């Protein structure tokens, strides 16, 4: 899913990220601040790359067991659970063959505040804009 904030943030107009979205009924608590998710290695290898022109993040929705998980509405589909996100950019390769455990901070929420934080951190330019220089004029 491509997410774009229609605004200017830190000198970037319309910051954008691509989100790999997963759902699960088995999101595991590590502690009060973190949950874990088993991500397939193929997806892990794509998300850990640091050479994408549009940066990627992992979004995981933990859905409840035994109660409704989805609500269909006139203006869209609503997942009934808790969504969190993280970046895997720059992480090392894994020796696992099938899946690897990913820790996701509960502070990285999928709500207006959390999405703004995601797009501000990963949807904006990575380097400082350097003004054009004419070496002949400065000599």
mmCIF file of C-alpha atoms in Angstrom:
data_model
loop_
_atom_site.group_PDB
_atom_site.id
_atom_site.type_symbol
_atom_site.label_atom_id
_atom_site.label_comp_id
_atom_site.label_asym_id
_atom_site.label_seq_id
_atom_site.Cartn_x
_atom_site.Cartn_y
_atom_site.Cartn_z
ATOM 1 C CA UNK A 1 0.000 0.000 0.000
ATOM 2 C CA UNK A 2 1.406 3.417 -0.883
ATOM 3 C CA UNK A 3 0.769 6.082 1.761
ATOM 4 C CA UNK A 4 1.151 9.786 0.993
ATOM 5 C CA UNK A 5 0.676 12.778 3.268
ATOM 6 C CA UNK A 6 -0.724 15.669 1.222
ATOM 7 C CA UNK A 7 1.461 18.319 2.851
ATOM 8 C CA UNK A 8 5.005 19.587 3.025
ATOM 9 C CA UNK A 9 7.145 18.047 5.777
ATOM 10 C CA UNK A 10 10.757 19.090 6.368
ATOM 11 C CA UNK A 11 11.135 20.370 2.815
ATOM 12 C CA UNK A 12 9.542 17.327 1.175
ATOM 13 C CA UNK A 13 6.259 17.850 -0.645
ATOM 14 C CA UNK A 14 3.854 14.903 -0.292
ATOM 15 C CA UNK A 15 6.071 12.526 1.726
ATOM 16 C CA UNK A 16 5.401 8.926 0.685
ATOM 17 C CA UNK A 17 6.163 5.406 1.912
ATOM 18 C CA UNK A 18 5.195 1.964 0.716
ATOM 19 C CA UNK A 19 3.760 -0.249 3.440
ATOM 20 C CA UNK A 20 3.772 -4.037 3.400
ATOM 21 C CA UNK A 21 0.605 -4.809 5.364
ATOM 22 C CA UNK A 22 0.129 -8.082 7.251
ATOM 23 C CA UNK A 23 -2.674 -9.278 9.513
ATOM 24 C CA UNK A 24 -2.511 -11.880 12.245
ATOM 25 C CA UNK A 25 -4.476 -13.234 15.169
ATOM 26 C CA UNK A 26 -1.256 -14.270 16.899
ATOM 27 C CA UNK A 27 0.578 -11.019 17.617
ATOM 28 C CA UNK A 28 2.692 -11.755 20.692
ATOM 29 C CA UNK A 29 3.522 -9.327 23.495
ATOM 30 C CA UNK A 30 7.215 -9.176 24.355
ATOM 31 C CA UNK A 31 6.802 -6.554 27.056
ATOM 32 C CA UNK A 32 4.574 -3.543 27.746
ATOM 33 C CA UNK A 33 6.109 -1.638 24.818
ATOM 34 C CA UNK A 34 6.740 -4.251 22.109
ATOM 35 C CA UNK A 35 5.001 -7.032 20.173
ATOM 36 C CA UNK A 36 6.479 -9.625 17.830
ATOM 37 C CA UNK A 37 5.442 -11.049 14.489
ATOM 38 C CA UNK A 38 6.866 -13.902 12.377
ATOM 39 C CA UNK A 39 7.654 -12.417 8.952
ATOM 40 C CA UNK A 40 8.511 -14.565 5.947
ATOM 41 C CA UNK A 41 12.162 -14.278 4.879
ATOM 42 C CA UNK A 42 11.368 -13.249 1.278
ATOM 43 C CA UNK A 43 9.448 -10.186 2.506
ATOM 44 C CA UNK A 44 12.079 -9.499 5.169
ATOM 45 C CA UNK A 45 14.787 -9.361 2.494
ATOM 46 C CA UNK A 46 12.793 -6.839 0.444
ATOM 47 C CA UNK A 47 12.003 -4.616 3.444
ATOM 48 C CA UNK A 48 15.558 -4.604 4.839
ATOM 49 C CA UNK A 49 17.026 -3.109 1.626
ATOM 50 C CA UNK A 50 18.163 0.506 1.863
ATOM 51 C CA UNK A 51 18.235 1.342 -1.851
ATOM 52 C CA UNK A 52 14.526 1.815 -2.610
ATOM 53 C CA UNK A 53 13.613 5.153 -4.148
ATOM 54 C CA UNK A 54 10.423 5.090 -2.055
ATOM 55 C CA UNK A 55 11.203 3.705 1.379
ATOM 56 C CA UNK A 56 9.294 0.731 2.793
ATOM 57 C CA UNK A 57 7.856 -0.097 6.202
ATOM 58 C CA UNK A 58 6.141 -3.121 7.702
ATOM 59 C CA UNK A 59 2.618 -2.656 9.080
ATOM 60 C CA UNK A 60 1.077 -5.437 11.152
ATOM 61 C CA UNK A 61 -2.522 -5.520 12.352
ATOM 62 C CA UNK A 62 -3.225 -7.759 15.308
ATOM 63 C CA UNK A 63 -6.835 -8.895 14.974
ATOM 64 C CA UNK A 64 -8.965 -10.367 17.765
ATOM 65 C CA UNK A 65 -9.957 -14.019 18.025
ATOM 66 C CA UNK A 66 -13.599 -14.911 18.595
ATOM 67 C CA UNK A 67 -15.028 -11.477 17.781
ATOM 68 C CA UNK A 68 -15.625 -9.635 14.510
ATOM 69 C CA UNK A 69 -12.374 -8.668 12.762
ATOM 70 C CA UNK A 70 -13.720 -6.624 9.878
ATOM 71 C CA UNK A 71 -16.504 -4.085 9.566
ATOM 72 C CA UNK A 72 -17.752 -3.239 6.074
ATOM 73 C CA UNK A 73 -18.854 0.376 5.797
ATOM 74 C CA UNK A 74 -20.110 2.515 2.918
ATOM 75 C CA UNK A 75 -16.812 4.423 2.787
ATOM 76 C CA UNK A 76 -14.452 1.459 3.181
ATOM 77 C CA UNK A 77 -13.406 -1.589 5.156
ATOM 78 C CA UNK A 78 -12.415 -1.208 8.803
ATOM 79 C CA UNK A 79 -10.066 -3.707 10.454
ATOM 80 C CA UNK A 80 -10.958 -4.167 14.121
ATOM 81 C CA UNK A 81 -7.675 -4.606 15.944
ATOM 82 C CA UNK A 82 -4.414 -2.877 16.694
ATOM 83 C CA UNK A 83 -2.029 -1.762 13.984
ATOM 84 C CA UNK A 84 1.677 -1.060 14.479
ATOM 85 C CA UNK A 85 4.577 -0.371 12.125
ATOM 86 C CA UNK A 86 8.357 -0.505 11.910
ATOM 87 C CA UNK A 87 11.137 -0.054 9.393
ATOM 88 C CA UNK A 88 13.438 -2.981 8.651
ATOM 89 C CA UNK A 89 15.718 -0.872 6.482
ATOM 90 C CA UNK A 90 19.393 -1.730 6.903
ATOM 91 C CA UNK A 91 18.865 -4.830 9.028
ATOM 92 C CA UNK A 92 21.262 -7.734 8.503
ATOM 93 C CA UNK A 93 20.482 -10.817 6.455
ATOM 94 C CA UNK A 94 18.987 -13.747 8.341
ATOM 95 C CA UNK A 95 20.161 -17.329 8.227
ATOM 96 C CA UNK A 96 16.581 -18.508 8.751
ATOM 97 C CA UNK A 97 14.953 -20.170 5.755
ATOM 98 C CA UNK A 98 11.235 -19.568 6.312
ATOM 99 C CA UNK A 99 10.563 -16.749 8.752
ATOM 100 C CA UNK A 100 12.193 -14.357 11.181
ATOM 101 C CA UNK A 101 10.815 -12.703 14.306
ATOM 102 C CA UNK A 102 10.218 -8.976 13.998
ATOM 103 C CA UNK A 103 9.748 -6.751 17.033
ATOM 104 C CA UNK A 104 7.331 -3.844 16.577
ATOM 105 C CA UNK A 105 7.093 -0.943 19.042
ATOM 106 C CA UNK A 106 3.545 -0.360 20.284
ATOM 107 C CA UNK A 107 4.275 3.390 20.168
ATOM 108 C CA UNK A 108 4.301 3.184 16.326
ATOM 109 C CA UNK A 109 0.524 3.248 15.973
ATOM 110 C CA UNK A 110 -1.646 3.217 12.892
ATOM 111 C CA UNK A 111 -3.658 6.330 13.632
ATOM 112 C CA UNK A 112 -3.259 9.946 12.542
ATOM 113 C CA UNK A 113 -0.357 10.634 14.916
ATOM 114 C CA UNK A 114 1.450 7.387 14.102
ATOM 115 C CA UNK A 115 1.006 7.760 10.347
ATOM 116 C CA UNK A 116 2.345 11.324 10.465
ATOM 117 C CA UNK A 117 5.373 10.082 12.425
ATOM 118 C CA UNK A 118 5.937 7.292 9.876
ATOM 119 C CA UNK A 119 5.722 9.620 6.893
ATOM 120 C CA UNK A 120 7.882 12.268 8.561
ATOM 121 C CA UNK A 121 10.600 9.740 9.414
ATOM 122 C CA UNK A 122 10.563 7.584 6.274
ATOM 123 C CA UNK A 123 8.706 9.544 3.603
ATOM 124 C CA UNK A 124 10.978 12.567 3.478
ATOM 125 C CA UNK A 125 14.335 13.108 1.815
ATOM 126 C CA UNK A 126 17.266 11.293 3.390
ATOM 127 C CA UNK A 127 19.978 13.830 2.669
ATOM 128 C CA UNK A 128 20.366 17.577 2.892
ATOM 129 C CA UNK A 129 19.607 19.534 -0.262
ATOM 130 C CA UNK A 130 22.848 21.010 -1.573
ATOM 131 C CA UNK A 131 22.564 24.293 -3.466
ATOM 132 C CA UNK A 132 23.916 24.398 -7.010
ATOM 133 C CA UNK A 133 27.434 25.832 -7.079
ATOM 134 C CA UNK A 134 29.308 27.402 -9.940
ATOM 135 C CA UNK A 135 32.969 26.800 -9.111
ATOM 136 C CA UNK A 136 34.064 29.451 -11.662
ATOM 137 C CA UNK A 137 32.114 32.223 -9.887
ATOM 138 C CA UNK A 138 33.474 31.328 -6.437
ATOM 139 C CA UNK A 139 37.157 31.270 -7.553
#
